[in-house]
PDB file of C-alpha atoms and ligand atoms in Angstrom:
ATOM      1  CA  MET O   1       0.000   0.000   0.000  1.00  0.00           C
ATOM      2  CA  ARG O   2       1.150   3.533  -0.774  1.00  0.00           C
ATOM      3  CA  PHE O   3       0.661   6.629   1.360  1.00  0.00           C
ATOM      4  CA  PHE O   4      -0.706  10.101   0.806  1.00  0.00           C
ATOM      5  CA  ILE O   5      -0.770  12.734   3.524  1.00  0.00           C
ATOM      6  CA  ASP O   6      -4.252  14.091   4.226  1.00  0.00           C
ATOM      7  CA  THR O   7      -3.653  17.741   5.053  1.00  0.00           C
ATOM      8  CA  ALA O   8      -3.297  21.204   3.552  1.00  0.00           C
ATOM      9  CA  ASN O   9      -0.724  22.265   6.150  1.00  0.00           C
ATOM     10  CA  ILE O  10       2.495  23.072   4.328  1.00  0.00           C
ATOM     11  CA  GLU O  11       4.775  22.395   7.318  1.00  0.00           C
ATOM     12  CA  GLU O  12       3.249  18.939   7.810  1.00  0.00           C
ATOM     13  CA  ILE O  13       3.558  18.279   4.075  1.00  0.00           C
ATOM     14  CA  ARG O  14       7.255  19.259   4.115  1.00  0.00           C
ATOM     15  CA  GLU O  15       7.931  17.003   7.128  1.00  0.00           C
ATOM     16  CA  ALA O  16       6.011  14.071   5.653  1.00  0.00           C
ATOM     17  CA  TRP O  17       7.697  14.469   2.258  1.00  0.00           C
ATOM     18  CA  ALA O  18      11.104  14.372   3.986  1.00  0.00           C
ATOM     19  CA  LEU O  19      10.163  11.023   5.569  1.00  0.00           C
ATOM     20  CA  GLY O  20      10.279   9.468   2.109  1.00  0.00           C
ATOM     21  CA  VAL O  21       7.068   7.608   2.779  1.00  0.00           C
ATOM     22  CA  ILE O  22       4.364   9.652   1.104  1.00  0.00           C
ATOM     23  CA  GLU O  23       3.719   9.743  -2.599  1.00  0.00           C
ATOM     24  CA  GLY O  24       1.377  12.714  -2.658  1.00  0.00           C
ATOM     25  CA  VAL O  25      -1.181  14.854  -0.850  1.00  0.00           C
ATOM     26  CA  THR O  26      -4.952  14.930  -0.517  1.00  0.00           C
ATOM     27  CA  THR O  27      -6.805  18.040   0.550  1.00  0.00           C
ATOM     28  CA  ASN O  28     -10.470  18.917   0.949  1.00  0.00           C
ATOM     29  CA  PRO O  29     -12.325  22.207   1.509  1.00  0.00           C
ATOM     30  CA  SER O  30     -12.357  21.726   5.313  1.00  0.00           C
ATOM     31  CA  LEU O  31      -8.590  21.099   5.435  1.00  0.00           C
ATOM     32  CA  VAL O  32      -7.910  24.119   3.197  1.00  0.00           C
ATOM     33  CA  ALA O  33     -10.204  26.382   5.271  1.00  0.00           C
ATOM     34  CA  LYS O  34      -8.337  25.328   8.441  1.00  0.00           C
ATOM     35  CA  GLU O  35      -5.155  26.877   7.025  1.00  0.00           C
ATOM     36  CA  GLY O  36      -6.807  30.276   6.476  1.00  0.00           C
ATOM     37  CA  LYS O  37      -4.755  30.866   3.324  1.00  0.00           C
ATOM     38  CA  GLU O  38      -5.823  31.782  -0.207  1.00  0.00           C
ATOM     39  CA  PHE O  39      -6.513  28.523  -2.095  1.00  0.00           C
ATOM     40  CA  THR O  40      -4.465  29.050  -5.291  1.00  0.00           C
ATOM     41  CA  GLY O  41      -1.392  30.271  -3.408  1.00  0.00           C
ATOM     42  CA  LEU O  42      -1.625  27.352  -1.007  1.00  0.00           C
ATOM     43  CA  MET O  43      -1.869  24.830  -3.851  1.00  0.00           C
ATOM     44  CA  GLN O  44       1.157  26.436  -5.499  1.00  0.00           C
ATOM     45  CA  GLU O  45       3.137  26.021  -2.260  1.00  0.00           C
ATOM     46  CA  ILE O  46       2.159  22.340  -2.092  1.00  0.00           C
ATOM     47  CA  ILE O  47       3.075  21.834  -5.758  1.00  0.00           C
ATOM     48  CA  SER O  48       6.531  23.302  -5.071  1.00  0.00           C
ATOM     49  CA  VAL O  49       7.187  20.734  -2.300  1.00  0.00           C
ATOM     50  CA  VAL O  50       5.591  17.526  -3.566  1.00  0.00           C
ATOM     51  CA  ASP O  51       6.408  15.714  -6.790  1.00  0.00           C
ATOM     52  CA  GLY O  52       3.417  13.390  -6.874  1.00  0.00           C
ATOM     53  CA  PRO O  53      -0.382  13.386  -7.065  1.00  0.00           C
ATOM     54  CA  ILE O  54      -1.982  16.353  -5.251  1.00  0.00           C
ATOM     55  CA  SER O  55      -5.761  16.160  -4.845  1.00  0.00           C
ATOM     56  CA  ALA O  56      -7.572  19.515  -4.933  1.00  0.00           C
ATOM     57  CA  GLU O  57     -11.337  19.511  -4.499  1.00  0.00           C
ATOM     58  CA  VAL O  58     -13.910  21.460  -6.507  1.00  0.00           C
ATOM     59  CA  ILE O  59     -16.779  23.156  -4.681  1.00  0.00           C
ATOM     60  CA  SER O  60     -19.310  23.533  -7.512  1.00  0.00           C
ATOM     61  CA  LEU O  61     -22.334  21.260  -7.337  1.00  0.00           C
ATOM     62  CA  ASP O  62     -23.075  21.188 -11.080  1.00  0.00           C
ATOM     63  CA  SER O  63     -20.920  19.348 -13.599  1.00  0.00           C
ATOM     64  CA  GLU O  64     -20.226  22.438 -15.715  1.00  0.00           C
ATOM     65  CA  GLY O  65     -18.973  24.366 -12.713  1.00  0.00           C
ATOM     66  CA  MET O  66     -16.906  21.379 -11.572  1.00  0.00           C
ATOM     67  CA  VAL O  67     -15.269  21.057 -14.983  1.00  0.00           C
ATOM     68  CA  ALA O  68     -14.501  24.787 -15.158  1.00  0.00           C
ATOM     69  CA  GLU O  69     -12.883  24.734 -11.690  1.00  0.00           C
ATOM     70  CA  ALA O  70     -11.030  21.539 -12.570  1.00  0.00           C
ATOM     71  CA  GLU O  71      -9.541  23.011 -15.718  1.00  0.00           C
ATOM     72  CA  THR O  72      -8.146  25.990 -13.792  1.00  0.00           C
ATOM     73  CA  LEU O  73      -6.696  23.724 -11.107  1.00  0.00           C
ATOM     74  CA  ALA O  74      -5.264  21.186 -13.568  1.00  0.00           C
ATOM     75  CA  ALA O  75      -3.490  23.991 -15.452  1.00  0.00           C
ATOM     76  CA  MET O  76      -1.390  24.613 -12.314  1.00  0.00           C
ATOM     77  CA  SER O  77       0.519  21.321 -12.570  1.00  0.00           C
ATOM     78  CA  PRO O  78       0.312  17.879 -14.189  1.00  0.00           C
ATOM     79  CA  ASN O  79       0.397  16.521 -10.625  1.00  0.00           C
ATOM     80  CA  ILE O  80      -3.001  17.999  -9.766  1.00  0.00           C
ATOM     81  CA  VAL O  81      -5.789  15.435  -9.318  1.00  0.00           C
ATOM     82  CA  ILE O  82      -9.323  16.841  -9.245  1.00  0.00           C
ATOM     83  CA  LYS O  83     -11.334  15.728  -6.251  1.00  0.00           C
ATOM     84  CA  ILE O  84     -14.980  15.409  -7.236  1.00  0.00           C
ATOM     85  CA  PRO O  85     -17.861  14.639  -4.861  1.00  0.00           C
ATOM     86  CA  MET O  86     -19.696  11.381  -5.600  1.00  0.00           C
ATOM     87  CA  THR O  87     -22.980  12.676  -7.018  1.00  0.00           C
ATOM     88  CA  ALA O  88     -24.704  12.286 -10.381  1.00  0.00           C
ATOM     89  CA  GLU O  89     -23.238  15.677 -11.388  1.00  0.00           C
ATOM     90  CA  GLY O  90     -19.852  14.509 -10.104  1.00  0.00           C
ATOM     91  CA  LEU O  91     -20.042  11.420 -12.324  1.00  0.00           C
ATOM     92  CA  LYS O  92     -20.771  13.580 -15.388  1.00  0.00           C
ATOM     93  CA  ALA O  93     -17.812  15.816 -14.556  1.00  0.00           C
ATOM     94  CA  THR O  94     -15.591  12.755 -14.038  1.00  0.00           C
ATOM     95  CA  LYS O  95     -16.504  11.446 -17.487  1.00  0.00           C
ATOM     96  CA  ILE O  96     -15.714  14.800 -19.121  1.00  0.00           C
ATOM     97  CA  LEU O  97     -12.441  15.290 -17.237  1.00  0.00           C
ATOM     98  CA  THR O  98     -11.298  11.730 -17.983  1.00  0.00           C
ATOM     99  CA  ALA O  99     -11.911  12.353 -21.698  1.00  0.00           C
ATOM    100  CA  LYS O 100      -9.753  15.485 -21.408  1.00  0.00           C
ATOM    101  CA  GLY O 101      -6.950  13.489 -19.773  1.00  0.00           C
ATOM    102  CA  ILE O 102      -7.422  15.154 -16.361  1.00  0.00           C
ATOM    103  CA  LYS O 103      -7.042  12.835 -13.359  1.00  0.00           C
ATOM    104  CA  THR O 104      -9.874  12.584 -10.838  1.00  0.00           C
ATOM    105  CA  ASN O 105     -10.350  11.395  -7.261  1.00  0.00           C
ATOM    106  CA  VAL O 106     -14.034  10.726  -6.620  1.00  0.00           C
ATOM    107  CA  THR O 107     -14.561  11.432  -2.951  1.00  0.00           C
ATOM    108  CA  LEU O 108     -17.197  10.913  -0.248  1.00  0.00           C
ATOM    109  CA  ILE O 109     -17.688   7.279  -1.289  1.00  0.00           C
ATOM    110  CA  PHE O 110     -19.797   5.354   1.223  1.00  0.00           C
ATOM    111  CA  SER O 111     -21.018   2.324  -0.757  1.00  0.00           C
ATOM    112  CA  LEU O 112     -19.823  -0.333  -3.167  1.00  0.00           C
ATOM    113  CA  ASN O 113     -22.299   0.890  -5.807  1.00  0.00           C
ATOM    114  CA  GLN O 114     -20.879   4.413  -5.623  1.00  0.00           C
ATOM    115  CA  ALA O 115     -17.322   3.101  -6.011  1.00  0.00           C
ATOM    116  CA  MET O 116     -18.259   0.964  -9.024  1.00  0.00           C
ATOM    117  CA  MET O 117     -20.094   3.847 -10.717  1.00  0.00           C
ATOM    118  CA  ALA O 118     -17.205   6.257 -10.131  1.00  0.00           C
ATOM    119  CA  ALA O 119     -14.805   3.722 -11.632  1.00  0.00           C
ATOM    120  CA  ARG O 120     -17.054   3.230 -14.659  1.00  0.00           C
ATOM    121  CA  ALA O 121     -17.189   7.020 -15.169  1.00  0.00           C
ATOM    122  CA  GLY O 122     -13.400   6.855 -15.466  1.00  0.00           C
ATOM    123  CA  ALA O 123     -12.184   7.924 -12.006  1.00  0.00           C
ATOM    124  CA  THR O 124      -8.431   7.626 -11.513  1.00  0.00           C
ATOM    125  CA  PHE O 125      -8.972   7.210  -7.764  1.00  0.00           C
ATOM    126  CA  VAL O 126     -11.946   6.553  -5.489  1.00  0.00           C
ATOM    127  CA  SER O 127     -11.918   7.572  -1.828  1.00  0.00           C
ATOM    128  CA  PRO O 128     -14.069   5.493   0.523  1.00  0.00           C
ATOM    129  CA  PHE O 129     -14.308   7.284   3.904  1.00  0.00           C
ATOM    130  CA  VAL O 130     -13.414   4.677   6.511  1.00  0.00           C
ATOM    131  CA  GLY O 131     -13.676   6.747   9.696  1.00  0.00           C
ATOM    132  CA  ARG O 132     -16.954   8.420   8.798  1.00  0.00           C
ATOM    133  CA  LEU O 133     -18.556   5.011   8.155  1.00  0.00           C
ATOM    134  CA  ASP O 134     -17.261   3.766  11.512  1.00  0.00           C
ATOM    135  CA  ASP O 135     -18.787   6.922  13.057  1.00  0.00           C
ATOM    136  CA  VAL O 136     -22.261   5.718  12.047  1.00  0.00           C
ATOM    137  CA  ASN O 137     -21.720   2.142  13.239  1.00  0.00           C
ATOM    138  CA  ALA O 138     -20.917   0.812   9.771  1.00  0.00           C
ATOM    139  CA  ASN O 139     -17.621  -0.890   8.893  1.00  0.00           C
ATOM    140  CA  GLY O 140     -15.378   1.355   6.787  1.00  0.00           C
ATOM    141  CA  ILE O 141     -12.622  -1.205   6.295  1.00  0.00           C
ATOM    142  CA  GLU O 142     -15.153  -3.805   5.181  1.00  0.00           C
ATOM    143  CA  LEU O 143     -16.234  -1.412   2.411  1.00  0.00           C
ATOM    144  CA  VAL O 144     -12.603  -1.006   1.315  1.00  0.00           C
ATOM    145  CA  ARG O 145     -12.265  -4.811   1.219  1.00  0.00           C
ATOM    146  CA  GLU O 146     -15.428  -5.107  -0.907  1.00  0.00           C
ATOM    147  CA  ILE O 147     -14.259  -2.436  -3.365  1.00  0.00           C
ATOM    148  CA  VAL O 148     -10.841  -4.112  -3.717  1.00  0.00           C
ATOM    149  CA  ALA O 149     -12.495  -7.465  -4.446  1.00  0.00           C
ATOM    150  CA  ALA O 150     -14.950  -5.960  -6.952  1.00  0.00           C
ATOM    151  CA  PHE O 151     -12.339  -3.923  -8.844  1.00  0.00           C
ATOM    152  CA  ASN O 152     -10.097  -7.003  -9.047  1.00  0.00           C
ATOM    153  CA  CYS O 153     -13.017  -9.159 -10.178  1.00  0.00           C
ATOM    154  CA  TYR O 154     -13.911  -6.760 -13.016  1.00  0.00           C
ATOM    155  CA  GLY O 155     -10.327  -5.799 -13.893  1.00  0.00           C
ATOM    156  CA  LEU O 156     -10.776  -2.080 -13.163  1.00  0.00           C
ATOM    157  CA  ASP O 157      -7.703   0.188 -13.101  1.00  0.00           C
ATOM    158  CA  THR O 158      -9.195   2.756 -10.700  1.00  0.00           C
ATOM    159  CA  LYS O 159      -7.056   3.027  -7.580  1.00  0.00           C
ATOM    160  CA  ILE O 160      -8.621   2.797  -4.125  1.00  0.00           C
ATOM    161  CA  ILE O 161      -7.645   5.338  -1.464  1.00  0.00           C
ATOM    162  CA  ALA O 162      -8.677   4.461   2.094  1.00  0.00           C
ATOM    163  CA  ALA O 163      -9.604   7.937   3.363  1.00  0.00           C
ATOM    164  CA  SER O 164     -10.893   9.384   6.624  1.00  0.00           C
ATOM    165  CA  ILE O 165      -8.202   7.387   8.423  1.00  0.00           C
ATOM    166  CA  ARG O 166      -8.403   8.007  12.168  1.00  0.00           C
ATOM    167  CA  SER O 167      -5.970   5.517  13.752  1.00  0.00           C
ATOM    168  CA  VAL O 168      -2.892   3.377  13.209  1.00  0.00           C
ATOM    169  CA  THR O 169      -5.218   0.362  13.280  1.00  0.00           C
ATOM    170  CA  HIS O 170      -7.076   1.778  10.274  1.00  0.00           C
ATOM    171  CA  ILE O 171      -3.762   1.885   8.396  1.00  0.00           C
ATOM    172  CA  ALA O 172      -2.906  -1.754   9.149  1.00  0.00           C
ATOM    173  CA  GLU O 173      -6.450  -2.825   8.288  1.00  0.00           C
ATOM    174  CA  ALA O 174      -6.324  -0.895   4.993  1.00  0.00           C
ATOM    175  CA  ILE O 175      -3.090  -2.725   4.112  1.00  0.00           C
ATOM    176  CA  LYS O 176      -4.728  -6.076   4.893  1.00  0.00           C
ATOM    177  CA  ALA O 177      -7.801  -5.117   2.861  1.00  0.00           C
ATOM    178  CA  GLY O 178      -5.600  -4.476  -0.186  1.00  0.00           C
ATOM    179  CA  ALA O 179      -6.196  -0.712  -0.564  1.00  0.00           C
ATOM    180  CA  HIS O 180      -3.798   0.790  -3.112  1.00  0.00           C
ATOM    181  CA  TYR O 181      -3.375   3.900  -0.943  1.00  0.00           C
ATOM    182  CA  ALA O 182      -4.269   5.275   2.458  1.00  0.00           C
ATOM    183  CA  THR O 183      -4.412   9.012   2.940  1.00  0.00           C
ATOM    184  CA  VAL O 184      -3.332   9.704   6.482  1.00  0.00           C
ATOM    185  CA  PRO O 185      -3.165  12.774   8.756  1.00  0.00           C
ATOM    186  CA  TYR O 186       0.409  13.659   9.782  1.00  0.00           C
ATOM    187  CA  SER O 187       0.012  12.770  13.480  1.00  0.00           C
ATOM    188  CA  ILE O 188      -1.217   9.274  12.578  1.00  0.00           C
ATOM    189  CA  LEU O 189       1.564   8.831  10.023  1.00  0.00           C
ATOM    190  CA  LEU O 190       4.121   9.568  12.761  1.00  0.00           C
ATOM    191  CA  ALA O 191       2.338   7.295  15.241  1.00  0.00           C
ATOM    192  CA  ALA O 192       2.420   4.464  12.698  1.00  0.00           C
ATOM    193  CA  ALA O 193       6.202   4.840  12.395  1.00  0.00           C
ATOM    194  CA  THR O 194       6.791   4.407  16.110  1.00  0.00           C
ATOM    195  CA  HIS O 195       6.696   1.466  18.499  1.00  0.00           C
ATOM    196  CA  LEU O 196       7.288   1.376  22.240  1.00  0.00           C
ATOM    197  CA  LEU O 197       9.679  -1.571  21.875  1.00  0.00           C
ATOM    198  CA  THR O 198      11.710   0.329  19.242  1.00  0.00           C
ATOM    199  CA  ASP O 199      12.134   3.232  21.675  1.00  0.00           C
ATOM    200  CA  GLN O 200      13.001   0.883  24.539  1.00  0.00           C
ATOM    201  CA  GLY O 201      15.441  -0.994  22.279  1.00  0.00           C
ATOM    202  CA  ILE O 202      17.282   2.221  21.352  1.00  0.00           C
ATOM    203  CA  GLU O 203      17.454   3.224  25.008  1.00  0.00           C
ATOM    204  CA  ARG O 204      18.934  -0.168  25.982  1.00  0.00           C
ATOM    205  CA  PHE O 205      21.488  -0.088  23.135  1.00  0.00           C
ATOM    206  CA  LEU O 206      22.641   3.375  24.194  1.00  0.00           C
ATOM    207  CA  ARG O 207      22.809   2.361  27.882  1.00  0.00           C
ATOM    208  CA  ASP O 208      24.955  -0.671  27.013  1.00  0.00           C
ATOM    209  CA  TRP O 209      27.142   1.423  24.711  1.00  0.00           C
ATOM    210  CA  GLN O 210      27.894   3.819  27.576  1.00  0.00           C
ATOM    211  CA  LYS O 211      29.357   0.877  29.535  1.00  0.00           C
ATOM    212  CA  LEU O 212      32.227   0.756  26.990  1.00  0.00           C
ATOM    213  CA  LYS O 213      33.658   3.983  28.410  1.00  0.00           C
TER     214      LYS O 213
HETATM  215  O1  G3P P 301      -9.601  12.064   3.224  1.00  0.00           O
HETATM  216  C1  G3P P 301     -10.833  12.505   3.694  1.00  0.00           C
HETATM  217  C2  G3P P 301     -10.652  13.027   5.051  1.00  0.00           C
HETATM  218  O2  G3P P 301     -10.032  14.277   5.003  1.00  0.00           O
HETATM  219  C3  G3P P 301     -11.864  13.061   5.887  1.00  0.00           C
HETATM  220  O3  G3P P 301     -11.418  12.764   7.139  1.00  0.00           O
HETATM  221  O4  G3P P 301     -11.512  12.616   9.561  1.00  0.00           O
HETATM  222  O5  G3P P 301     -12.759  14.433   8.330  1.00  0.00           O
HETATM  223  O6  G3P P 301     -13.544  12.080   8.239  1.00  0.00           O
HETATM  224  P1  G3P P 301     -12.380  12.992   8.394  1.00  0.00           P
END
């Protein structure tokens, strides 16, 4: 499984990029608003740091508006991936953008049917929201597993991003489910890289090393 960082915070993106683990970035309107910066300038900053897919979300609700926004965003860099909400209008926009050679990430996926339809419309990526399904007593990872099985069964190229990741357990479960990507907040990415026994092991090695003197 590959990793994206799920943030619009440029410092976190720089740190995560330096780790050598992430392949790209996903943002959404809430994450962008949290930064309090002008959208285009912020995307340009991210583009200057990350050489990989960068998902930027449109806010129009109609397909024409989505396509117009997408064209402006895509002109910023070949790395830009247009995040489109999973609606009927979003599907239309996905079809048009795919025909124009613009990559898409169909987001807010909460069912197998939605994932299959987004893939058929030509989505480059689909983003099932694991944590938000868990929030309503459904099983987010189970949905990821079902989408993986269905896409494999029908030979679809659309890549699956486990999104709305809330814990290190979600990451491990997404790996086991066969997700192509997980998009992970920075704090959870760091937590996934650490282990109590690693820290204790380093401490013991250093203690023993001191005995040499
Ligand atoms: O990748 C989608 C993500 O940003 C949503 O996460 O935690 O707001 O459900 P969350």
